[in-house]
Amino acid sequence: MRRFINQTGDSNKFWNIDQLDNSYTVTWGKIGTEGRTNEKTFSSGDDCSREVQKLIKEKLSKGYQEISEHGNIPIKPSPRYKPMDENVFWDIISTFDWKKTGDDDAVLRPAVKRLASMTIDDIYKFADILAEKLYMLDGISYASNIGEDSYKGENEHFSVDYFLYVRCCVVANGKNYFELVVSNPKQMPKEMDFEPLLYLPMEAYNKKTKTDNYDYVTKFDYETFSNINGWKK
């Protein structure tokens, strides 16, 4: 019997294959369980061997590693817990799956999963950091650089909600872009927004608690015009 394990990333799986003449038996599943079993028979031992080698090659390409037939399966170390701070915040933002653009839930799903795995206090702190970032971008210099819908003066139409969603887009694009925009408001996105970012803490809280009663009030008010100093001319 040949034994393989995959403990990369979130995986913690085993895959064993045992050939006897012209047939093989495969057992696979999550480490710590009995797993599932499948058998297959071929017309000859050579055909069976070729198929076994092909399957082993596929498993190795997917991150599996072979262990000795009678060796102990190593215990996968638990990821080291890091409480919420600026670095963890940006790390979570970086997990957005932009390949799924057009499906907001799919884009956010990795971040929601990661945040929901943390403590409720961490979720609240994430919400506070997010609110602070949005508050920092709440100002006339930023509002005046978002394309056709830019702020043009007190007597001109200006969508406060849309400006908030544009600020969300800045944060959603990561630390480097956020810092670039903070230092140079002309780099604000044009005709782009990402409202779903606002609901990430709520989605993570609901997933963790299996409720829908998220009512946390952040330390910063991120609504447009809240940053009074940012709107001084």
mmCIF file with all atom_site columns, C-alpha atoms in Angstrom:
data_model
loop_
_atom_site.group_PDB
_atom_site.id
_atom_site.type_symbol
_atom_site.label_atom_id
_atom_site.label_alt_id
_atom_site.label_comp_id
_atom_site.label_asym_id
_atom_site.label_entity_id
_atom_site.label_seq_id
_atom_site.pdbx_PDB_ins_code
_atom_site.Cartn_x
_atom_site.Cartn_y
_atom_site.Cartn_z
_atom_site.occupancy
_atom_site.B_iso_or_equiv
_atom_site.pdbx_formal_charge
_atom_site.auth_seq_id
_atom_site.auth_comp_id
_atom_site.auth_asym_id
_atom_site.auth_atom_id
_atom_site.pdbx_PDB_model_num
ATOM 1   C CA . MET A 1 1   ? 0.000   0.000  0.000   1.00 0.00 ? 1   MET A CA 1
ATOM 2   C CA . ARG A 1 2   ? 1.148   3.534  -0.756  1.00 0.00 ? 2   ARG A CA 1
ATOM 3   C CA . ARG A 1 3   ? -0.048  6.335  1.505   1.00 0.00 ? 3   ARG A CA 1
ATOM 4   C CA . PHE A 1 4   ? -0.320  10.049 0.799   1.00 0.00 ? 4   PHE A CA 1
ATOM 5   C CA . ILE A 1 5   ? -1.456  13.100 2.767   1.00 0.00 ? 5   ILE A CA 1
ATOM 6   C CA . ASN A 1 6   ? -2.280  16.701 1.876   1.00 0.00 ? 6   ASN A CA 1
ATOM 7   C CA . GLN A 1 7   ? -1.973  19.244 4.679   1.00 0.00 ? 7   GLN A CA 1
ATOM 8   C CA . THR A 1 8   ? -1.448  22.360 2.561   1.00 0.00 ? 8   THR A CA 1
ATOM 9   C CA . GLY A 1 9   ? -3.655  25.395 3.175   1.00 0.00 ? 9   GLY A CA 1
ATOM 10  C CA . ASP A 1 10  ? -6.998  24.346 4.623   1.00 0.00 ? 10  ASP A CA 1
ATOM 11  C CA . SER A 1 11  ? -6.566  20.731 3.536   1.00 0.00 ? 11  SER A CA 1
ATOM 12  C CA . ASN A 1 12  ? -6.045  17.876 5.983   1.00 0.00 ? 12  ASN A CA 1
ATOM 13  C CA . LYS A 1 13  ? -6.740  14.802 3.836   1.00 0.00 ? 13  LYS A CA 1
ATOM 14  C CA . PHE A 1 14  ? -5.342  11.344 3.166   1.00 0.00 ? 14  PHE A CA 1
ATOM 15  C CA . TRP A 1 15  ? -5.329  9.169  0.050   1.00 0.00 ? 15  TRP A CA 1
ATOM 16  C CA . ASN A 1 16  ? -4.171  5.548  0.027   1.00 0.00 ? 16  ASN A CA 1
ATOM 17  C CA . ILE A 1 17  ? -3.872  3.150  -2.895  1.00 0.00 ? 17  ILE A CA 1
ATOM 18  C CA . ASP A 1 18  ? -3.237  -0.581 -2.724  1.00 0.00 ? 18  ASP A CA 1
ATOM 19  C CA . GLN A 1 19  ? -2.678  -2.715 -5.860  1.00 0.00 ? 19  GLN A CA 1
ATOM 20  C CA . LEU A 1 20  ? -3.210  -6.463 -5.901  1.00 0.00 ? 20  LEU A CA 1
ATOM 21  C CA . ASP A 1 21  ? -2.486  -8.084 -9.271  1.00 0.00 ? 21  ASP A CA 1
ATOM 22  C CA . ASN A 1 22  ? -4.917  -6.509 -11.771 1.00 0.00 ? 22  ASN A CA 1
ATOM 23  C CA . SER A 1 23  ? -7.010  -4.465 -9.335  1.00 0.00 ? 23  SER A CA 1
ATOM 24  C CA . TYR A 1 24  ? -6.510  -1.616 -6.913  1.00 0.00 ? 24  TYR A CA 1
ATOM 25  C CA . THR A 1 25  ? -8.306  -0.228 -3.880  1.00 0.00 ? 25  THR A CA 1
ATOM 26  C CA . VAL A 1 26  ? -8.332  3.483  -3.102  1.00 0.00 ? 26  VAL A CA 1
ATOM 27  C CA . THR A 1 27  ? -9.269  4.916  0.301   1.00 0.00 ? 27  THR A CA 1
ATOM 28  C CA . TRP A 1 28  ? -9.550  8.650  0.816   1.00 0.00 ? 28  TRP A CA 1
ATOM 29  C CA . GLY A 1 29  ? -11.016 11.231 3.141   1.00 0.00 ? 29  GLY A CA 1
ATOM 30  C CA . LYS A 1 30  ? -10.326 13.652 5.981   1.00 0.00 ? 30  LYS A CA 1
ATOM 31  C CA . ILE A 1 31  ? -7.504  12.653 8.300   1.00 0.00 ? 31  ILE A CA 1
ATOM 32  C CA . GLY A 1 32  ? -8.979  11.184 11.468  1.00 0.00 ? 32  GLY A CA 1
ATOM 33  C CA . THR A 1 33  ? -11.882 9.490  9.665   1.00 0.00 ? 33  THR A CA 1
ATOM 34  C CA . GLU A 1 34  ? -12.164 6.060  8.051   1.00 0.00 ? 34  GLU A CA 1
ATOM 35  C CA . GLY A 1 35  ? -12.769 7.703  4.701   1.00 0.00 ? 35  GLY A CA 1
ATOM 36  C CA . ARG A 1 36  ? -14.387 6.213  1.636   1.00 0.00 ? 36  ARG A CA 1
ATOM 37  C CA . THR A 1 37  ? -13.242 3.246  -0.456  1.00 0.00 ? 37  THR A CA 1
ATOM 38  C CA . ASN A 1 38  ? -13.377 2.458  -4.160  1.00 0.00 ? 38  ASN A CA 1
ATOM 39  C CA . GLU A 1 39  ? -12.126 -0.560 -6.093  1.00 0.00 ? 39  GLU A CA 1
ATOM 40  C CA . LYS A 1 40  ? -11.334 -1.034 -9.763  1.00 0.00 ? 40  LYS A CA 1
ATOM 41  C CA . THR A 1 41  ? -10.319 -4.094 -11.784 1.00 0.00 ? 41  THR A CA 1
ATOM 42  C CA . PHE A 1 42  ? -8.406  -4.178 -15.105 1.00 0.00 ? 42  PHE A CA 1
ATOM 43  C CA . SER A 1 43  ? -7.824  -6.785 -17.765 1.00 0.00 ? 43  SER A CA 1
ATOM 44  C CA . SER A 1 44  ? -4.149  -7.076 -16.815 1.00 0.00 ? 44  SER A CA 1
ATOM 45  C CA . GLY A 1 45  ? -1.736  -6.218 -14.037 1.00 0.00 ? 45  GLY A CA 1
ATOM 46  C CA . ASP A 1 46  ? 0.209   -3.908 -16.370 1.00 0.00 ? 46  ASP A CA 1
ATOM 47  C CA . ASP A 1 47  ? -2.895  -1.876 -17.190 1.00 0.00 ? 47  ASP A CA 1
ATOM 48  C CA . CYS A 1 48  ? -3.647  -1.600 -13.493 1.00 0.00 ? 48  CYS A CA 1
ATOM 49  C CA . SER A 1 49  ? -0.091  -0.477 -12.693 1.00 0.00 ? 49  SER A CA 1
ATOM 50  C CA . ARG A 1 50  ? -0.218  2.240  -15.342 1.00 0.00 ? 50  ARG A CA 1
ATOM 51  C CA . GLU A 1 51  ? -3.471  3.567  -13.919 1.00 0.00 ? 51  GLU A CA 1
ATOM 52  C CA . VAL A 1 52  ? -2.064  3.506  -10.364 1.00 0.00 ? 52  VAL A CA 1
ATOM 53  C CA . GLN A 1 53  ? 0.997   5.502  -11.461 1.00 0.00 ? 53  GLN A CA 1
ATOM 54  C CA . LYS A 1 54  ? -1.228  7.998  -13.252 1.00 0.00 ? 54  LYS A CA 1
ATOM 55  C CA . LEU A 1 55  ? -3.368  8.521  -10.151 1.00 0.00 ? 55  LEU A CA 1
ATOM 56  C CA . ILE A 1 56  ? -0.314  8.930  -7.931  1.00 0.00 ? 56  ILE A CA 1
ATOM 57  C CA . LYS A 1 57  ? 1.143   11.518 -10.306 1.00 0.00 ? 57  LYS A CA 1
ATOM 58  C CA . GLU A 1 58  ? -2.137  13.472 -10.196 1.00 0.00 ? 58  GLU A CA 1
ATOM 59  C CA . LYS A 1 59  ? -2.170  13.464 -6.392  1.00 0.00 ? 59  LYS A CA 1
ATOM 60  C CA . LEU A 1 60  ? 1.430   14.652 -6.167  1.00 0.00 ? 60  LEU A CA 1
ATOM 61  C CA . SER A 1 61  ? 0.613   17.529 -8.530  1.00 0.00 ? 61  SER A CA 1
ATOM 62  C CA . LYS A 1 62  ? -2.186  18.577 -6.183  1.00 0.00 ? 62  LYS A CA 1
ATOM 63  C CA . GLY A 1 63  ? 0.034   18.904 -3.133  1.00 0.00 ? 63  GLY A CA 1
ATOM 64  C CA . TYR A 1 64  ? -0.108  15.390 -1.702  1.00 0.00 ? 64  TYR A CA 1
ATOM 65  C CA . GLN A 1 65  ? 3.058   13.936 -0.152  1.00 0.00 ? 65  GLN A CA 1
ATOM 66  C CA . GLU A 1 66  ? 3.876   10.273 0.289   1.00 0.00 ? 66  GLU A CA 1
ATOM 67  C CA . ILE A 1 67  ? 4.474   8.887  3.757   1.00 0.00 ? 67  ILE A CA 1
ATOM 68  C CA . SER A 1 68  ? 5.798   5.470  4.754   1.00 0.00 ? 68  SER A CA 1
ATOM 69  C CA . GLU A 1 69  ? 3.354   2.583  4.790   1.00 0.00 ? 69  GLU A CA 1
ATOM 70  C CA . HIS A 1 70  ? 3.482   2.148  8.541   1.00 0.00 ? 70  HIS A CA 1
ATOM 71  C CA . GLY A 1 71  ? 4.473   5.677  9.569   1.00 0.00 ? 71  GLY A CA 1
ATOM 72  C CA . ASN A 1 72  ? 2.317   7.902  11.735  1.00 0.00 ? 72  ASN A CA 1
ATOM 73  C CA . ILE A 1 73  ? 0.334   10.664 10.059  1.00 0.00 ? 73  ILE A CA 1
ATOM 74  C CA . PRO A 1 74  ? 1.677   13.985 11.388  1.00 0.00 ? 74  PRO A CA 1
ATOM 75  C CA . ILE A 1 75  ? -0.713  16.205 13.289  1.00 0.00 ? 75  ILE A CA 1
ATOM 76  C CA . LYS A 1 76  ? -1.432  19.322 11.296  1.00 0.00 ? 76  LYS A CA 1
ATOM 77  C CA . PRO A 1 77  ? -0.463  22.385 13.344  1.00 0.00 ? 77  PRO A CA 1
ATOM 78  C CA . SER A 1 78  ? -3.277  24.813 14.036  1.00 0.00 ? 78  SER A CA 1
ATOM 79  C CA . PRO A 1 79  ? -2.774  28.218 12.436  1.00 0.00 ? 79  PRO A CA 1
ATOM 80  C CA . ARG A 1 80  ? -1.370  30.639 14.944  1.00 0.00 ? 80  ARG A CA 1
ATOM 81  C CA . TYR A 1 81  ? -4.086  32.972 16.119  1.00 0.00 ? 81  TYR A CA 1
ATOM 82  C CA . LYS A 1 82  ? -3.473  36.641 15.495  1.00 0.00 ? 82  LYS A CA 1
ATOM 83  C CA . PRO A 1 83  ? -5.870  39.158 17.042  1.00 0.00 ? 83  PRO A CA 1
ATOM 84  C CA . MET A 1 84  ? -7.356  41.824 14.818  1.00 0.00 ? 84  MET A CA 1
ATOM 85  C CA . ASP A 1 85  ? -5.065  44.717 14.014  1.00 0.00 ? 85  ASP A CA 1
ATOM 86  C CA . GLU A 1 86  ? -4.144  46.774 10.937  1.00 0.00 ? 86  GLU A CA 1
ATOM 87  C CA . ASN A 1 87  ? -2.064  43.974 9.417   1.00 0.00 ? 87  ASN A CA 1
ATOM 88  C CA . VAL A 1 88  ? -4.758  41.329 9.902   1.00 0.00 ? 88  VAL A CA 1
ATOM 89  C CA . PHE A 1 89  ? -7.356  43.752 8.545   1.00 0.00 ? 89  PHE A CA 1
ATOM 90  C CA . TRP A 1 90  ? -5.449  44.233 5.298   1.00 0.00 ? 90  TRP A CA 1
ATOM 91  C CA . ASP A 1 91  ? -4.678  40.527 5.109   1.00 0.00 ? 91  ASP A CA 1
ATOM 92  C CA . ILE A 1 92  ? -8.401  39.776 5.173   1.00 0.00 ? 92  ILE A CA 1
ATOM 93  C CA . ILE A 1 93  ? -9.085  42.426 2.532   1.00 0.00 ? 93  ILE A CA 1
ATOM 94  C CA . SER A 1 94  ? -6.444  40.760 0.334   1.00 0.00 ? 94  SER A CA 1
ATOM 95  C CA . THR A 1 95  ? -8.453  37.509 0.281   1.00 0.00 ? 95  THR A CA 1
ATOM 96  C CA . PHE A 1 96  ? -11.210 39.023 -1.896  1.00 0.00 ? 96  PHE A CA 1
ATOM 97  C CA . ASP A 1 97  ? -11.687 36.762 -4.911  1.00 0.00 ? 97  ASP A CA 1
ATOM 98  C CA . TRP A 1 98  ? -11.768 39.263 -7.750  1.00 0.00 ? 98  TRP A CA 1
ATOM 99  C CA . LYS A 1 99  ? -11.930 36.435 -10.280 1.00 0.00 ? 99  LYS A CA 1
ATOM 100 C CA . LYS A 1 100 ? -15.579 36.242 -9.251  1.00 0.00 ? 100 LYS A CA 1
ATOM 101 C CA . THR A 1 101 ? -16.258 39.900 -10.125 1.00 0.00 ? 101 THR A CA 1
ATOM 102 C CA . GLY A 1 102 ? -19.955 40.265 -10.871 1.00 0.00 ? 102 GLY A CA 1
ATOM 103 C CA . ASP A 1 103 ? -20.924 37.989 -7.995  1.00 0.00 ? 103 ASP A CA 1
ATOM 104 C CA . ASP A 1 104 ? -20.376 40.104 -4.887  1.00 0.00 ? 104 ASP A CA 1
ATOM 105 C CA . ASP A 1 105 ? -21.103 37.268 -2.471  1.00 0.00 ? 105 ASP A CA 1
ATOM 106 C CA . ALA A 1 106 ? -18.459 35.114 -4.151  1.00 0.00 ? 106 ALA A CA 1
ATOM 107 C CA . VAL A 1 107 ? -15.904 37.931 -4.093  1.00 0.00 ? 107 VAL A CA 1
ATOM 108 C CA . LEU A 1 108 ? -16.400 38.412 -0.348  1.00 0.00 ? 108 LEU A CA 1
ATOM 109 C CA . ARG A 1 109 ? -16.786 34.742 0.599   1.00 0.00 ? 109 ARG A CA 1
ATOM 110 C CA . PRO A 1 110 ? -13.114 34.033 1.508   1.00 0.00 ? 110 PRO A CA 1
ATOM 111 C CA . ALA A 1 111 ? -12.973 37.170 3.662   1.00 0.00 ? 111 ALA A CA 1
ATOM 112 C CA . VAL A 1 112 ? -16.272 36.396 5.376   1.00 0.00 ? 112 VAL A CA 1
ATOM 113 C CA . LYS A 1 113 ? -15.068 32.870 6.134   1.00 0.00 ? 113 LYS A CA 1
ATOM 114 C CA . ARG A 1 114 ? -11.755 34.130 7.531   1.00 0.00 ? 114 ARG A CA 1
ATOM 115 C CA . LEU A 1 115 ? -13.334 36.838 9.681   1.00 0.00 ? 115 LEU A CA 1
ATOM 116 C CA . ALA A 1 116 ? -16.073 34.515 10.951  1.00 0.00 ? 116 ALA A CA 1
ATOM 117 C CA . SER A 1 117 ? -13.383 32.139 12.210  1.00 0.00 ? 117 SER A CA 1
ATOM 118 C CA . MET A 1 118 ? -12.137 34.837 14.585  1.00 0.00 ? 118 MET A CA 1
ATOM 119 C CA . THR A 1 119 ? -13.701 36.143 17.793  1.00 0.00 ? 119 THR A CA 1
ATOM 120 C CA . ILE A 1 120 ? -16.701 38.444 17.926  1.00 0.00 ? 120 ILE A CA 1
ATOM 121 C CA . ASP A 1 121 ? -14.452 41.118 19.394  1.00 0.00 ? 121 ASP A CA 1
ATOM 122 C CA . ASP A 1 122 ? -12.173 40.736 16.345  1.00 0.00 ? 122 ASP A CA 1
ATOM 123 C CA . ILE A 1 123 ? -15.180 41.230 14.067  1.00 0.00 ? 123 ILE A CA 1
ATOM 124 C CA . TYR A 1 124 ? -16.050 44.441 15.923  1.00 0.00 ? 124 TYR A CA 1
ATOM 125 C CA . LYS A 1 125 ? -12.452 45.642 15.661  1.00 0.00 ? 125 LYS A CA 1
ATOM 126 C CA . PHE A 1 126 ? -12.471 44.903 11.931  1.00 0.00 ? 126 PHE A CA 1
ATOM 127 C CA . ALA A 1 127 ? -15.611 47.048 11.635  1.00 0.00 ? 127 ALA A CA 1
ATOM 128 C CA . ASP A 1 128 ? -13.905 49.852 13.561  1.00 0.00 ? 128 ASP A CA 1
ATOM 129 C CA . ILE A 1 129 ? -10.807 49.789 11.344  1.00 0.00 ? 129 ILE A CA 1
ATOM 130 C CA . LEU A 1 130 ? -12.969 49.760 8.218   1.00 0.00 ? 130 LEU A CA 1
ATOM 131 C CA . ALA A 1 131 ? -15.010 52.699 9.498   1.00 0.00 ? 131 ALA A CA 1
ATOM 132 C CA . GLU A 1 132 ? -11.844 54.637 10.266  1.00 0.00 ? 132 GLU A CA 1
ATOM 133 C CA . LYS A 1 133 ? -10.482 54.064 6.751   1.00 0.00 ? 133 LYS A CA 1
ATOM 134 C CA . LEU A 1 134 ? -13.718 55.257 5.185   1.00 0.00 ? 134 LEU A CA 1
ATOM 135 C CA . TYR A 1 135 ? -13.763 58.264 7.526   1.00 0.00 ? 135 TYR A CA 1
ATOM 136 C CA . MET A 1 136 ? -10.237 59.203 6.435   1.00 0.00 ? 136 MET A CA 1
ATOM 137 C CA . LEU A 1 137 ? -11.422 59.345 2.816   1.00 0.00 ? 137 LEU A CA 1
ATOM 138 C CA . ASP A 1 138 ? -14.444 61.496 3.640   1.00 0.00 ? 138 ASP A CA 1
ATOM 139 C CA . GLY A 1 139 ? -13.383 64.912 2.391   1.00 0.00 ? 139 GLY A CA 1
ATOM 140 C CA . ILE A 1 140 ? -13.824 67.435 -0.366  1.00 0.00 ? 140 ILE A CA 1
ATOM 141 C CA . SER A 1 141 ? -10.470 66.641 -2.007  1.00 0.00 ? 141 SER A CA 1
ATOM 142 C CA . TYR A 1 142 ? -11.515 63.012 -2.461  1.00 0.00 ? 142 TYR A CA 1
ATOM 143 C CA . ALA A 1 143 ? -15.127 63.750 -3.379  1.00 0.00 ? 143 ALA A CA 1
ATOM 144 C CA . SER A 1 144 ? -13.933 66.118 -6.116  1.00 0.00 ? 144 SER A CA 1
ATOM 145 C CA . ASN A 1 145 ? -12.040 63.361 -7.927  1.00 0.00 ? 145 ASN A CA 1
ATOM 146 C CA . ILE A 1 146 ? -14.500 60.538 -8.607  1.00 0.00 ? 146 ILE A CA 1
ATOM 147 C CA . GLY A 1 147 ? -15.358 61.300 -12.220 1.00 0.00 ? 147 GLY A CA 1
ATOM 148 C CA . GLU A 1 148 ? -18.669 62.641 -13.528 1.00 0.00 ? 148 GLU A CA 1
ATOM 149 C CA . ASP A 1 149 ? -20.318 62.322 -10.118 1.00 0.00 ? 149 ASP A CA 1
ATOM 150 C CA . SER A 1 150 ? -17.661 64.373 -8.346  1.00 0.00 ? 150 SER A CA 1
ATOM 151 C CA . TYR A 1 151 ? -18.556 67.017 -5.791  1.00 0.00 ? 151 TYR A CA 1
ATOM 152 C CA . LYS A 1 152 ? -18.891 70.358 -7.619  1.00 0.00 ? 152 LYS A CA 1
ATOM 153 C CA . GLY A 1 153 ? -20.202 72.655 -4.926  1.00 0.00 ? 153 GLY A CA 1
ATOM 154 C CA . GLU A 1 154 ? -22.956 73.091 -2.346  1.00 0.00 ? 154 GLU A CA 1
ATOM 155 C CA . ASN A 1 155 ? -25.585 73.990 -4.907  1.00 0.00 ? 155 ASN A CA 1
ATOM 156 C CA . GLU A 1 156 ? -24.828 71.079 -7.241  1.00 0.00 ? 156 GLU A CA 1
ATOM 157 C CA . HIS A 1 157 ? -26.296 67.576 -6.979  1.00 0.00 ? 157 HIS A CA 1
ATOM 158 C CA . PHE A 1 158 ? -23.986 65.173 -5.172  1.00 0.00 ? 158 PHE A CA 1
ATOM 159 C CA . SER A 1 159 ? -24.831 61.618 -4.109  1.00 0.00 ? 159 SER A CA 1
ATOM 160 C CA . VAL A 1 160 ? -23.575 61.057 -0.573  1.00 0.00 ? 160 VAL A CA 1
ATOM 161 C CA . ASP A 1 161 ? -24.302 57.335 -0.826  1.00 0.00 ? 161 ASP A CA 1
ATOM 162 C CA . TYR A 1 162 ? -22.407 56.877 -4.072  1.00 0.00 ? 162 TYR A CA 1
ATOM 163 C CA . PHE A 1 163 ? -19.386 58.710 -2.646  1.00 0.00 ? 163 PHE A CA 1
ATOM 164 C CA . LEU A 1 164 ? -19.420 56.312 0.318   1.00 0.00 ? 164 LEU A CA 1
ATOM 165 C CA . TYR A 1 165 ? -19.477 53.334 -2.045  1.00 0.00 ? 165 TYR A CA 1
ATOM 166 C CA . VAL A 1 166 ? -16.550 54.788 -4.025  1.00 0.00 ? 166 VAL A CA 1
ATOM 167 C CA . ARG A 1 167 ? -14.600 55.085 -0.767  1.00 0.00 ? 167 ARG A CA 1
ATOM 168 C CA . CYS A 1 168 ? -15.383 51.423 -0.164  1.00 0.00 ? 168 CYS A CA 1
ATOM 169 C CA . CYS A 1 169 ? -13.798 50.635 -3.516  1.00 0.00 ? 169 CYS A CA 1
ATOM 170 C CA . VAL A 1 170 ? -10.571 52.291 -2.381  1.00 0.00 ? 170 VAL A CA 1
ATOM 171 C CA . VAL A 1 171 ? -10.344 50.140 0.749   1.00 0.00 ? 171 VAL A CA 1
ATOM 172 C CA . ALA A 1 172 ? -11.400 46.984 -1.097  1.00 0.00 ? 172 ALA A CA 1
ATOM 173 C CA . ASN A 1 173 ? -8.431  47.346 -3.435  1.00 0.00 ? 173 ASN A CA 1
ATOM 174 C CA . GLY A 1 174 ? -5.952  46.907 -0.630  1.00 0.00 ? 174 GLY A CA 1
ATOM 175 C CA . LYS A 1 175 ? -3.434  48.690 1.549   1.00 0.00 ? 175 LYS A CA 1
ATOM 176 C CA . ASN A 1 176 ? -1.112  49.974 -1.167  1.00 0.00 ? 176 ASN A CA 1
ATOM 177 C CA . TYR A 1 177 ? -3.899  51.553 -3.191  1.00 0.00 ? 177 TYR A CA 1
ATOM 178 C CA . PHE A 1 178 ? -5.530  52.999 -0.070  1.00 0.00 ? 178 PHE A CA 1
ATOM 179 C CA . GLU A 1 179 ? -2.280  54.676 0.970   1.00 0.00 ? 179 GLU A CA 1
ATOM 180 C CA . LEU A 1 180 ? -1.746  55.973 -2.568  1.00 0.00 ? 180 LEU A CA 1
ATOM 181 C CA . VAL A 1 181 ? -5.190  57.585 -2.615  1.00 0.00 ? 181 VAL A CA 1
ATOM 182 C CA . VAL A 1 182 ? -4.798  59.063 0.876   1.00 0.00 ? 182 VAL A CA 1
ATOM 183 C CA . SER A 1 183 ? -1.620  60.815 -0.238  1.00 0.00 ? 183 SER A CA 1
ATOM 184 C CA . ASN A 1 184 ? -2.968  61.761 -3.679  1.00 0.00 ? 184 ASN A CA 1
ATOM 185 C CA . PRO A 1 185 ? -6.764  62.257 -3.905  1.00 0.00 ? 185 PRO A CA 1
ATOM 186 C CA . LYS A 1 186 ? -6.536  62.487 -7.711  1.00 0.00 ? 186 LYS A CA 1
ATOM 187 C CA . GLN A 1 187 ? -6.015  58.714 -7.655  1.00 0.00 ? 187 GLN A CA 1
ATOM 188 C CA . MET A 1 188 ? -9.605  58.165 -6.458  1.00 0.00 ? 188 MET A CA 1
ATOM 189 C CA . PRO A 1 189 ? -11.467 55.587 -8.578  1.00 0.00 ? 189 PRO A CA 1
ATOM 190 C CA . LYS A 1 190 ? -13.483 56.966 -11.472 1.00 0.00 ? 190 LYS A CA 1
ATOM 191 C CA . GLU A 1 191 ? -16.926 55.449 -12.072 1.00 0.00 ? 191 GLU A CA 1
ATOM 192 C CA . MET A 1 192 ? -16.180 52.557 -9.693  1.00 0.00 ? 192 MET A CA 1
ATOM 193 C CA . ASP A 1 193 ? -17.682 51.557 -6.347  1.00 0.00 ? 193 ASP A CA 1
ATOM 194 C CA . PHE A 1 194 ? -17.975 48.546 -4.047  1.00 0.00 ? 194 PHE A CA 1
ATOM 195 C CA . GLU A 1 195 ? -20.867 48.896 -1.597  1.00 0.00 ? 195 GLU A CA 1
ATOM 196 C CA . PRO A 1 196 ? -20.751 45.208 -0.436  1.00 0.00 ? 196 PRO A CA 1
ATOM 197 C CA . LEU A 1 197 ? -17.644 45.940 1.640   1.00 0.00 ? 197 LEU A CA 1
ATOM 198 C CA . LEU A 1 198 ? -19.874 47.714 4.164   1.00 0.00 ? 198 LEU A CA 1
ATOM 199 C CA . TYR A 1 199 ? -21.646 44.480 5.005   1.00 0.00 ? 199 TYR A CA 1
ATOM 200 C CA . LEU A 1 200 ? -18.603 42.249 5.480   1.00 0.00 ? 200 LEU A CA 1
ATOM 201 C CA . PRO A 1 201 ? -18.513 42.546 9.321   1.00 0.00 ? 201 PRO A CA 1
ATOM 202 C CA . MET A 1 202 ? -22.252 41.869 9.526   1.00 0.00 ? 202 MET A CA 1
ATOM 203 C CA . GLU A 1 203 ? -21.990 38.821 7.241   1.00 0.00 ? 203 GLU A CA 1
ATOM 204 C CA . ALA A 1 204 ? -19.110 37.424 9.298   1.00 0.00 ? 204 ALA A CA 1
ATOM 205 C CA . TYR A 1 205 ? -20.961 38.042 12.562  1.00 0.00 ? 205 TYR A CA 1
ATOM 206 C CA . ASN A 1 206 ? -24.129 36.366 11.276  1.00 0.00 ? 206 ASN A CA 1
ATOM 207 C CA . LYS A 1 207 ? -22.150 33.394 9.972   1.00 0.00 ? 207 LYS A CA 1
ATOM 208 C CA . LYS A 1 208 ? -20.363 32.967 13.288  1.00 0.00 ? 208 LYS A CA 1
ATOM 209 C CA . THR A 1 209 ? -23.383 33.392 15.554  1.00 0.00 ? 209 THR A CA 1
ATOM 210 C CA . LYS A 1 210 ? -25.971 31.915 13.172  1.00 0.00 ? 210 LYS A CA 1
ATOM 211 C CA . THR A 1 211 ? -28.162 34.931 13.872  1.00 0.00 ? 211 THR A CA 1
ATOM 212 C CA . ASP A 1 212 ? -29.063 38.127 12.060  1.00 0.00 ? 212 ASP A CA 1
ATOM 213 C CA . ASN A 1 213 ? -28.958 40.578 14.968  1.00 0.00 ? 213 ASN A CA 1
ATOM 214 C CA . TYR A 1 214 ? -25.703 42.413 14.222  1.00 0.00 ? 214 TYR A CA 1
ATOM 215 C CA . ASP A 1 215 ? -26.113 45.883 15.727  1.00 0.00 ? 215 ASP A CA 1
ATOM 216 C CA . TYR A 1 216 ? -22.563 47.048 16.453  1.00 0.00 ? 216 TYR A CA 1
ATOM 217 C CA . VAL A 1 217 ? -22.002 50.815 16.238  1.00 0.00 ? 217 VAL A CA 1
ATOM 218 C CA . THR A 1 218 ? -18.481 51.671 15.062  1.00 0.00 ? 218 THR A CA 1
ATOM 219 C CA . LYS A 1 219 ? -16.256 54.202 16.775  1.00 0.00 ? 219 LYS A CA 1
ATOM 220 C CA . PHE A 1 220 ? -16.081 56.282 13.593  1.00 0.00 ? 220 PHE A CA 1
ATOM 221 C CA . ASP A 1 221 ? -19.040 57.535 11.597  1.00 0.00 ? 221 ASP A CA 1
ATOM 222 C CA . TYR A 1 222 ? -18.201 56.855 7.956   1.00 0.00 ? 222 TYR A CA 1
ATOM 223 C CA . GLU A 1 223 ? -21.287 58.509 6.436   1.00 0.00 ? 223 GLU A CA 1
ATOM 224 C CA . THR A 1 224 ? -20.489 61.282 3.966   1.00 0.00 ? 224 THR A CA 1
ATOM 225 C CA . PHE A 1 225 ? -19.870 64.720 5.590   1.00 0.00 ? 225 PHE A CA 1
ATOM 226 C CA . SER A 1 226 ? -19.097 63.142 8.994   1.00 0.00 ? 226 SER A CA 1
ATOM 227 C CA . ASN A 1 227 ? -15.434 64.129 8.774   1.00 0.00 ? 227 ASN A CA 1
ATOM 228 C CA . ILE A 1 228 ? -15.933 67.852 9.330   1.00 0.00 ? 228 ILE A CA 1
ATOM 229 C CA . ASN A 1 229 ? -12.264 68.702 8.922   1.00 0.00 ? 229 ASN A CA 1
ATOM 230 C CA . GLY A 1 230 ? -12.198 66.929 5.577   1.00 0.00 ? 230 GLY A CA 1
ATOM 231 C CA . TRP A 1 231 ? -14.860 69.261 4.219   1.00 0.00 ? 231 TRP A CA 1
ATOM 232 C CA . LYS A 1 232 ? -13.299 72.531 5.313   1.00 0.00 ? 232 LYS A CA 1
ATOM 233 C CA . LYS A 1 233 ? -12.350 74.692 2.347   1.00 0.00 ? 233 LYS A CA 1
#
